[in-house]
Coordinates of C-alpha atoms in Angstrom, one line a residue:
X148 CA -16.4 -3.9 23.1
X149 CA -14.6 -0.5 22.5
X150 CA -11.3 -2.2 23.1
X151 CA -12.1 -4.9 20.5
X152 CA -13.1 -2.1 18.1
X153 CA -9.8 -0.3 18.8
X154 CA -7.9 -3.5 18.0
X155 CA -9.9 -4.1 14.9
X156 CA -9.2 -0.5 13.7
X157 CA -5.6 -0.9 14.5
X158 CA -5.3 -4.2 12.6
X159 CA -7.3 -2.6 9.7
X160 CA -4.9 0.3 9.4
X161 CA -1.7 -2.0 9.4
X162 CA -2.9 -3.4 6.2
X163 CA -2.9 0.0 4.5
X164 CA 0.8 0.0 3.6
X165 CA 2.2 -3.2 5.1
X166 CA 3.0 -4.8 1.6
X167 CA 5.0 -1.9 0.1
X168 CA 6.6 -1.2 3.3
X169 CA 7.7 -4.8 3.3
X170 CA 8.9 -4.7 -0.3
X171 CA 11.3 -1.9 0.8
X172 CA 12.8 -3.6 3.9
X173 CA 13.4 -6.7 2.0
X174 CA 15.3 -5.2 -0.8
X175 CA 18.7 -6.2 0.4
X176 CA 17.7 -9.8 -0.1
X177 CA 15.9 -9.6 -3.2
X178 CA 18.3 -7.5 -5.1
X179 CA 21.2 -10.0 -5.5
X180 CA 18.8 -12.5 -6.9
X181 CA 17.3 -10.5 -9.8
X182 CA 18.7 -8.9 -13.1
X183 CA 17.6 -5.3 -12.2
X184 CA 20.2 -5.3 -9.2
X185 CA 20.0 -2.0 -7.3
X186 CA 18.0 -0.3 -9.9
X187 CA 15.0 -2.0 -8.5
X188 CA 14.3 0.9 -6.0
X189 CA 14.2 3.3 -9.0
X190 CA 11.8 1.0 -10.8
X191 CA 9.7 0.7 -7.5
X192 CA 9.5 4.5 -7.2
X193 CA 7.9 4.6 -10.8
X194 CA 5.7 1.8 -10.2
X195 CA 4.2 3.3 -7.0
X196 CA 3.4 6.7 -8.8
X197 CA 1.8 4.8 -11.8
X198 CA -0.3 3.2 -9.3
X199 CA -1.8 6.3 -8.2
X200 CA -4.2 5.8 -11.0
X201 CA -6.4 4.0 -8.3
X202 CA -6.7 7.1 -6.0
X203 CA -7.3 9.3 -8.9
X204 CA -10.3 7.2 -10.1
X205 CA -11.9 7.1 -6.6
X206 CA -11.2 10.8 -6.1
X207 CA -12.8 11.8 -9.5
X208 CA -15.8 9.5 -8.7
X209 CA -16.3 11.3 -5.4
X210 CA -15.9 14.6 -7.0
X211 CA -18.3 14.3 -10.1
X212 CA -20.6 11.6 -9.0
X213 CA -20.9 12.0 -5.1
X214 CA -22.7 9.0 -3.5
X215 CA -22.3 6.6 -6.6
X216 CA -19.3 4.9 -5.0
X217 CA -19.5 2.9 -1.8
X218 CA -15.9 2.5 -0.5
X219 CA -16.6 -0.8 1.1
X220 CA -16.7 -3.1 -2.0
X221 CA -13.7 -1.3 -3.2
X222 CA -11.8 -2.0 0.1
X223 CA -12.9 -5.8 -0.1
X224 CA -11.6 -5.9 -3.6
X225 CA -8.3 -4.3 -3.0
X226 CA -7.6 -6.2 0.1
X227 CA -8.2 -9.4 -1.5
X228 CA -5.8 -8.4 -4.3
X229 CA -3.3 -7.7 -1.8
X230 CA -3.6 -11.1 -0.3
X231 CA -3.4 -12.8 -3.6
X232 CA -0.5 -10.7 -4.9
X233 CA 1.7 -11.1 -1.8
X234 CA 0.9 -14.9 -1.8
X235 CA 1.9 -15.2 -5.6
X236 CA 5.1 -13.0 -4.9
X237 CA 6.2 -15.7 -2.3
X238 CA 6.6 -18.2 -5.3
X239 CA 7.1 -16.1 -8.4
X240 CA 9.5 -13.1 -7.4
X241 CA 12.6 -14.8 -8.9
X242 CA 11.1 -15.8 -12.2
X243 CA 12.4 -13.7 -15.1
X244 CA 11.5 -13.1 -18.9
X245 CA 14.0 -12.3 -21.6
X246 CA 12.7 -9.5 -23.8
X247 CA 15.2 -8.8 -26.7
X248 CA 18.6 -8.5 -25.2
X249 CA 17.5 -7.8 -21.7
X250 CA 16.2 -10.0 -18.9
X251 CA 13.6 -8.5 -16.5
X252 CA 11.7 -9.9 -13.2
X253 CA 8.4 -9.3 -14.8
X254 CA 6.4 -11.3 -12.2
X255 CA 8.1 -9.2 -9.4
X256 CA 7.3 -5.9 -11.2
X257 CA 3.7 -6.7 -12.1
X258 CA 2.8 -8.0 -8.6
X259 CA 4.6 -4.9 -7.2
X260 CA 2.3 -2.7 -9.3
X261 CA -0.8 -4.6 -7.9
X262 CA 0.5 -4.0 -4.5
X263 CA 1.2 -0.3 -5.1
X264 CA -2.4 -0.1 -6.4
X265 CA -3.8 -1.6 -3.2
X266 CA -1.6 0.6 -0.9
X267 CA -2.1 3.7 -2.8
X268 CA -6.0 3.2 -3.1
X269 CA -6.1 2.6 0.7
X270 CA -5.4 6.2 1.3
X271 CA -8.6 7.2 -0.4
X272 CA -10.9 4.5 0.9
X273 CA -9.8 3.4 4.3
X274 CA -9.9 6.8 5.8
X275 CA -13.5 7.5 4.5
X276 CA -14.8 4.0 5.9
X277 CA -13.6 5.1 9.3
X278 CA -16.3 7.6 9.0
X279 CA -18.6 4.9 9.8
X280 CA -17.2 4.3 13.2
X281 CA -17.1 6.5 16.2
X282 CA -14.7 9.4 16.0
X283 CA -12.3 8.1 18.6
X284 CA -11.2 5.2 16.6
X285 CA -9.5 7.4 13.7
X286 CA -6.5 7.9 15.8
X287 CA -6.3 4.2 16.5
X288 CA -6.4 3.7 12.7
X289 CA -3.5 5.9 12.3
X290 CA -1.5 4.0 14.9
X291 CA -2.0 1.0 12.8
X292 CA -0.9 2.9 9.6
X293 CA 2.2 3.6 11.5
X294 CA 2.7 0.1 12.5
X295 CA 2.4 -0.9 8.9
X296 CA 5.9 0.3 8.7
X297 CA 7.3 -1.0 12.0
X298 CA 5.9 -4.5 11.9
X299 CA 7.8 -5.5 8.5
X300 CA 10.8 -3.5 9.6
X301 CA 10.9 -5.8 13.1
X302 CA 10.4 -9.0 11.1
X303 CA 13.1 -8.0 8.6
X304 CA 15.4 -7.4 11.6
X305 CA 14.7 -10.9 13.1
X306 CA 15.2 -12.2 9.5
X307 CA 18.7 -10.5 9.5
X308 CA 18.3 -8.5 6.6
X309 CA 21.1 -6.1 6.0
X310 CA 23.4 -7.2 8.7
X311 CA 27.2 -6.7 7.8
X312 CA 30.2 -8.3 8.9
X313 CA 33.4 -6.6 7.9
X314 CA 36.2 -8.7 6.8
X315 CA 39.8 -8.0 5.7
X316 CA 40.0 -8.0 1.8
X317 CA 43.3 -9.9 1.6
X318 CA 42.5 -12.4 4.5
X319 CA 38.6 -12.9 4.3
X320 CA 38.7 -15.6 7.0
X321 CA 39.9 -12.7 9.6
X322 CA 37.0 -10.8 10.9
X323 CA 37.2 -7.2 11.9
X324 CA 35.4 -5.4 14.6
X325 CA 33.8 -2.4 13.4
X326 CA 32.3 -0.1 16.0
X327 CA 29.6 2.2 14.7
X328 CA 31.2 3.0 11.3
X329 CA 34.6 4.0 12.8
X330 CA 36.7 1.3 11.3
X331 CA 40.3 0.9 12.3
X332 CA 42.6 -0.9 9.7
X333 CA 46.3 -0.8 8.9
X334 CA 48.1 -1.0 5.6
X335 CA 49.5 -4.5 6.6
X336 CA 46.0 -5.9 7.0
X337 CA 44.4 -4.2 3.9
X338 CA 41.1 -2.6 3.3
X339 CA 37.9 -3.9 4.9
X340 CA 35.1 -5.4 2.8
X341 CA 31.4 -5.7 3.7
X342 CA 29.9 -9.2 3.8
X343 CA 26.2 -9.5 4.3
X344 CA 25.2 -12.3 6.7
X345 CA 22.8 -14.9 5.5
X346 CA 19.2 -14.3 6.4
X347 CA 17.7 -16.5 9.2
X348 CA 14.7 -17.2 6.8
X349 CA 14.0 -16.8 3.1
X350 CA 12.3 -14.0 1.1
X351 CA 9.5 -16.5 0.3
X352 CA 8.7 -16.9 4.0
X353 CA 8.7 -12.9 4.5
X354 CA 6.3 -12.7 1.6
X355 CA 4.0 -15.2 3.0
X356 CA 4.1 -13.2 6.3
X357 CA 3.0 -10.2 4.4
X358 CA 0.2 -12.2 2.9
X359 CA -0.9 -13.2 6.2
X360 CA -0.9 -9.6 7.5
X361 CA -3.2 -8.7 4.5
X362 CA -5.5 -11.9 5.6
X363 CA -5.5 -10.2 9.1
X364 CA -6.6 -6.8 7.7
X365 CA -9.3 -8.4 5.7
X366 CA -10.6 -10.3 8.7
X367 CA -10.5 -7.0 10.8
X368 CA -12.6 -5.4 8.0
X369 CA -15.2 -8.1 8.0
X370 CA -15.6 -7.8 11.7
X371 CA -15.7 -4.1 11.5
X372 CA -18.7 -4.4 9.2
X373 CA -20.5 -7.5 10.4
X374 CA -19.6 -8.5 13.9
X375 CA -22.8 -7.9 16.0
X376 CA -20.6 -6.8 19.0
X377 CA -18.9 -4.0 17.1
X378 CA -22.2 -2.9 15.4
X379 CA -23.0 -0.6 18.4
X380 CA -19.8 1.3 17.7
X381 CA -21.1 2.2 14.1
X382 CA -22.6 5.4 13.4
X383 CA -26.1 4.9 11.8
X384 CA -26.1 4.7 8.0
X385 CA -27.7 8.2 7.8
X386 CA -24.5 9.5 9.2
X387 CA -22.9 9.4 5.9
X388 CA -26.1 10.3 3.9
X389 CA -25.5 13.4 1.9
X390 CA -29.2 13.8 1.0
X391 CA -30.2 14.6 4.5
X392 CA -29.5 17.9 5.5
X393 CA -30.3 17.4 9.2
X394 CA -27.5 14.8 9.3
X395 CA -24.9 17.0 7.9
X396 CA -24.2 18.6 11.1
X397 CA -23.2 15.0 12.5
X398 CA -20.4 15.1 10.0
X399 CA -18.6 17.8 11.7
X400 CA -18.8 16.5 15.4
X401 CA -15.5 16.8 17.2
X402 CA -13.6 14.1 18.4
X403 CA -14.1 14.8 22.1
X404 CA -17.3 16.7 22.9
X405 CA -20.4 17.2 20.5
X406 CA -20.4 20.8 19.3
X407 CA -23.2 22.7 17.4
X408 CA -24.3 21.6 13.9
X409 CA -21.5 22.4 11.4
X410 CA -21.6 22.3 7.5
X411 CA -19.0 19.8 6.0
X412 CA -16.1 21.6 4.7
X413 CA -16.0 19.6 1.2
X414 CA -19.5 19.3 -0.2
X415 CA -19.3 16.6 -3.0
X416 CA -20.8 19.3 -5.5
X417 CA -18.5 22.0 -4.6
X418 CA -14.8 22.4 -5.1
X419 CA -12.8 22.2 -1.7
X420 CA -11.3 25.7 -2.0
X421 CA -13.9 27.7 -3.8
X422 CA -16.2 28.4 -0.7
X423 CA -15.1 31.8 0.7
X424 CA -15.4 30.6 4.0
X425 CA -16.1 27.0 5.7
X426 CA -17.2 25.9 9.1
X427 CA -14.1 24.0 10.3
X428 CA -14.2 22.2 13.6
X429 CA -15.6 24.2 16.4
X430 CA -14.3 27.6 14.6
X431 CA -14.7 29.2 11.2
X432 CA -11.8 28.9 8.9
X433 CA -11.2 31.0 5.9
X434 CA -10.4 29.7 2.4
X435 CA -6.6 30.5 2.7
X436 CA -6.6 28.5 6.0
X437 CA -8.2 25.6 4.2
X438 CA -5.6 25.9 1.4
X439 CA -2.9 26.1 4.1
X440 CA -4.0 22.9 5.7
X441 CA -3.8 20.9 2.4
X442 CA -0.6 22.5 1.4
X443 CA 0.9 21.4 4.7
X444 CA -0.6 17.9 4.3
X445 CA 0.9 17.5 0.8
X446 CA 4.4 18.9 2.0
X447 CA 4.5 16.7 5.2
X448 CA 3.8 13.7 3.2
X449 CA 6.2 14.7 0.4
X450 CA 9.1 14.8 3.0
X451 CA 8.2 11.7 5.3
X452 CA 7.1 9.4 2.1
X453 CA 9.5 10.1 -0.5
X454 CA 12.1 12.9 -0.2
X455 CA 13.9 12.0 3.0
X456 CA 13.5 8.1 2.7
X457 CA 15.2 8.3 -0.7
X458 CA 18.3 9.6 0.9
X459 CA 18.2 7.7 4.2
X460 CA 21.0 5.5 3.5
X461 CA 23.1 8.4 2.3
X462 CA 22.5 10.2 5.5
X463 CA 23.3 7.2 7.8
X464 CA 25.7 4.7 6.2
X465 CA 28.7 6.9 6.6
X466 CA 28.4 6.7 10.4
X467 CA 28.2 2.8 10.1
X468 CA 25.6 0.0 9.5
X469 CA 24.5 0.1 13.0
X470 CA 23.7 3.7 12.8
X471 CA 21.6 3.0 9.7
X472 CA 19.6 0.3 11.1
X473 CA 18.9 2.3 14.4
X474 CA 17.9 5.3 12.5
X475 CA 15.5 3.2 10.3
X476 CA 13.9 1.2 13.2
X477 CA 13.5 3.9 15.7
X478 CA 12.1 6.2 13.0
X479 CA 9.6 3.4 12.3
X480 CA 8.7 3.3 16.1
X481 CA 8.3 7.0 16.1
X482 CA 5.4 6.9 13.6
X483 CA 3.0 5.0 15.9
X484 CA 4.4 6.7 19.0
X485 CA 3.3 10.1 17.6
X486 CA -0.3 8.5 17.1
X487 CA -0.3 7.3 20.7
X488 CA 0.6 10.7 21.8
X489 CA -2.4 12.1 19.7
X490 CA -4.7 9.7 21.5
X491 CA -4.2 11.4 24.7
X492 CA -3.2 14.9 23.5
X493 CA -5.5 15.6 20.5
X494 CA -5.1 19.0 18.9
X495 CA -6.6 21.1 16.2
X496 CA -4.3 24.2 16.5
X497 CA -3.2 25.5 13.2
X498 CA -0.3 27.5 15.1
X499 CA 1.0 24.3 16.7
X500 CA 0.7 22.5 13.1
X501 CA 2.6 25.2 11.5
X502 CA 5.1 25.3 14.2
X503 CA 5.7 21.5 14.3
X504 CA 6.0 21.6 10.4
X505 CA 8.7 24.2 10.6
X506 CA 10.5 22.2 13.3
X507 CA 10.1 18.9 11.5
X508 CA 11.2 20.5 8.1
X509 CA 14.4 21.7 10.1
X510 CA 15.2 18.3 11.1
X511 CA 14.7 17.1 7.6
X512 CA 17.1 19.8 6.4
X513 CA 19.8 18.4 8.6
X514 CA 19.3 15.0 7.2
X515 CA 19.4 16.3 3.7
X516 CA 22.5 18.2 4.6
X517 CA 24.3 15.1 5.9
X518 CA 23.2 13.0 2.6
X519 CA 24.7 15.7 0.5
X520 CA 27.9 15.7 2.4
X521 CA 28.1 12.0 2.2
X522 CA 30.4 10.0 2.4
X523 CA 31.9 12.6 4.7
X524 CA 29.2 14.3 6.8
X525 CA 29.7 16.1 9.8
X526 CA 31.2 14.4 13.0
X527 CA 31.6 11.2 11.0
X528 CA 34.4 10.1 13.3
X529 CA 32.6 10.9 16.5
X530 CA 30.0 9.0 18.4
X531 CA 28.1 12.4 18.7
X532 CA 27.6 12.4 15.1
X533 CA 26.0 8.8 15.2
X534 CA 23.7 9.8 18.0
X535 CA 22.8 13.1 16.4
X536 CA 21.7 11.6 13.0
X537 CA 19.8 8.8 14.8
X538 CA 17.9 11.3 17.0
X539 CA 17.3 13.7 14.1
X540 CA 15.6 11.0 12.2
X541 CA 13.4 10.0 15.2
X542 CA 12.4 13.7 15.9
X543 CA 11.9 14.3 12.2
X544 CA 9.4 11.3 11.9
X545 CA 7.8 11.9 15.3
X546 CA 7.0 15.7 14.8
X547 CA 5.7 15.4 11.2
X548 CA 3.7 12.2 12.1
X549 CA 2.0 14.2 14.7
X550 CA 1.2 17.0 12.3
X551 CA -0.4 14.3 10.0
X552 CA -2.6 13.2 12.8
X553 CA -3.7 16.9 13.6
X554 CA -4.8 17.2 10.1
X555 CA -6.5 14.0 10.2
X556 CA -8.5 15.0 13.3
X557 CA -9.3 18.3 11.8
X558 CA -10.5 16.7 8.5
X559 CA -12.3 14.1 10.5
X560 CA -14.4 16.8 11.9
X561 CA -15.3 17.9 8.4
X562 CA -16.9 14.8 7.2
X563 CA -16.7 12.0 4.7
X564 CA -15.6 13.8 1.6
X565 CA -12.8 15.8 3.4
X566 CA -11.3 12.5 4.2
X567 CA -11.5 11.4 0.6
X568 CA -9.6 14.6 -0.2
X569 CA -7.2 14.0 2.6
X570 CA -6.1 10.6 1.0
X571 CA -6.1 12.2 -2.4
X572 CA -3.6 15.0 -1.2
X573 CA -1.6 12.5 0.6
X574 CA -0.9 10.7 -2.5
X575 CA -0.3 13.8 -4.5
X576 CA 2.3 15.1 -2.1
X577 CA 4.0 11.7 -2.1
X578 CA 4.1 11.6 -5.9
X579 CA 5.5 15.0 -6.1
X580 CA 8.1 14.1 -3.8
X581 CA 9.1 11.0 -5.6
X582 CA 9.0 12.7 -8.9
X583 CA 11.6 15.3 -7.5
X584 CA 13.9 13.0 -5.9
X585 CA 13.9 10.3 -8.7
X586 CA 16.1 12.3 -11.1
X587 CA 18.3 13.7 -8.3
X588 CA 19.2 10.2 -6.9
X589 CA 18.8 7.8 -9.9
X590 CA 19.6 10.0 -12.9
X591 CA 22.0 12.7 -12.0
X592 CA 23.5 10.8 -9.1
X593 CA 24.0 13.7 -6.8
X594 CA 24.4 11.6 -3.6
X595 CA 27.4 9.3 -3.0
X596 CA 27.0 6.4 -0.7
X597 CA 29.1 5.7 2.3
X598 CA 31.0 2.4 3.1
X599 CA 29.6 0.8 6.0
X600 CA 33.1 -0.8 6.7
X601 CA 35.5 1.9 5.5
X602 CA 35.4 5.7 6.6
X603 CA 38.2 7.3 4.6
X604 CA 37.3 10.9 5.6
X605 CA 39.9 13.4 7.0
X606 CA 39.8 13.7 10.7

């Protein structure tokens, strides 16, 4: 039954962010049909940050009324809301409402807000729920969380979202072969124009697929709670009881071998950074080290969830549409791959965590530099430039995803409350990253997009 529980934990993790990730990959099909046009990504960025009211409420409840809130009813509520919202989205996303002189896709925006509440709140409820299962299933959950981005991306690729054919502007019936963004055209033929290939199936079908994925998440959650065969994999209910001091040691059990009794790092009645020293895993970590862990967690999630995704098209499209799709797809694969690696090579080293954070930030710096130089980044006319930007995106996601798993393992050893704060800091970092990039990208327009068909940079 261990394998069954691993599968259920993975399916449960997929439901954490599959809805919003699905919204992002479906944008090329949605945008031409709605009045907001390509301003929709900016609206979504703001909507997702407003949805952090959910995690804020859960975190404050755990902080000021510890033990008063059971995450299981909350999970049932948000997952059911996710099922209904994605189902309604399939039929209502085109509906508009005129307010004054402007027309808006009110149904799309409202349902996107509800889905954002679902996914943001999952960060502070799904992880603490995993405390009820054996420690080995946490990494499996992270694999599922990584797949929540990969699965909709693969379905979107099958759907044919964003596939570009370059055609001669003066003779649209004459197709032009464009190799990895290095277009060749002459003055006699005119400039090439990008024409998006019709999708293999509609956006409605895609949203129904997302609704089905949320149903799968709900079924997995029900089975994790009530299936008799999985019950043996549960910790006893006393495992999460804060009132029994003798059980507090179990909250700090490491993932591999049981260790000595340890005090949870984050007591519900104490501020997480007020303790001068805290028992942390198998060793004793100082207050600055605990602060360091949370700062790294916020920084890594800011980069991976907001800062770099907001400039992905700017960093990749100058190299061609194929480079953009390769970078997006392989980067999505890198996330669950990092979690698979962590299943076999678990690590709690703060030194390794710091080193990987610096390395991953370096990869992110190269990506940001190429986005800043768009539409004429380095090696734009060279195949090596294409390979380099794709490889950099993969390594960026791979290294920082492994850092997130390291932190998850560390905080898993520290108990239920630590995982609540883990989810809160994840959302805080993502919010700060989005708030930083929104004005730079959407207001001041510091980045210029490349043309997937025409590269007019000097050689």
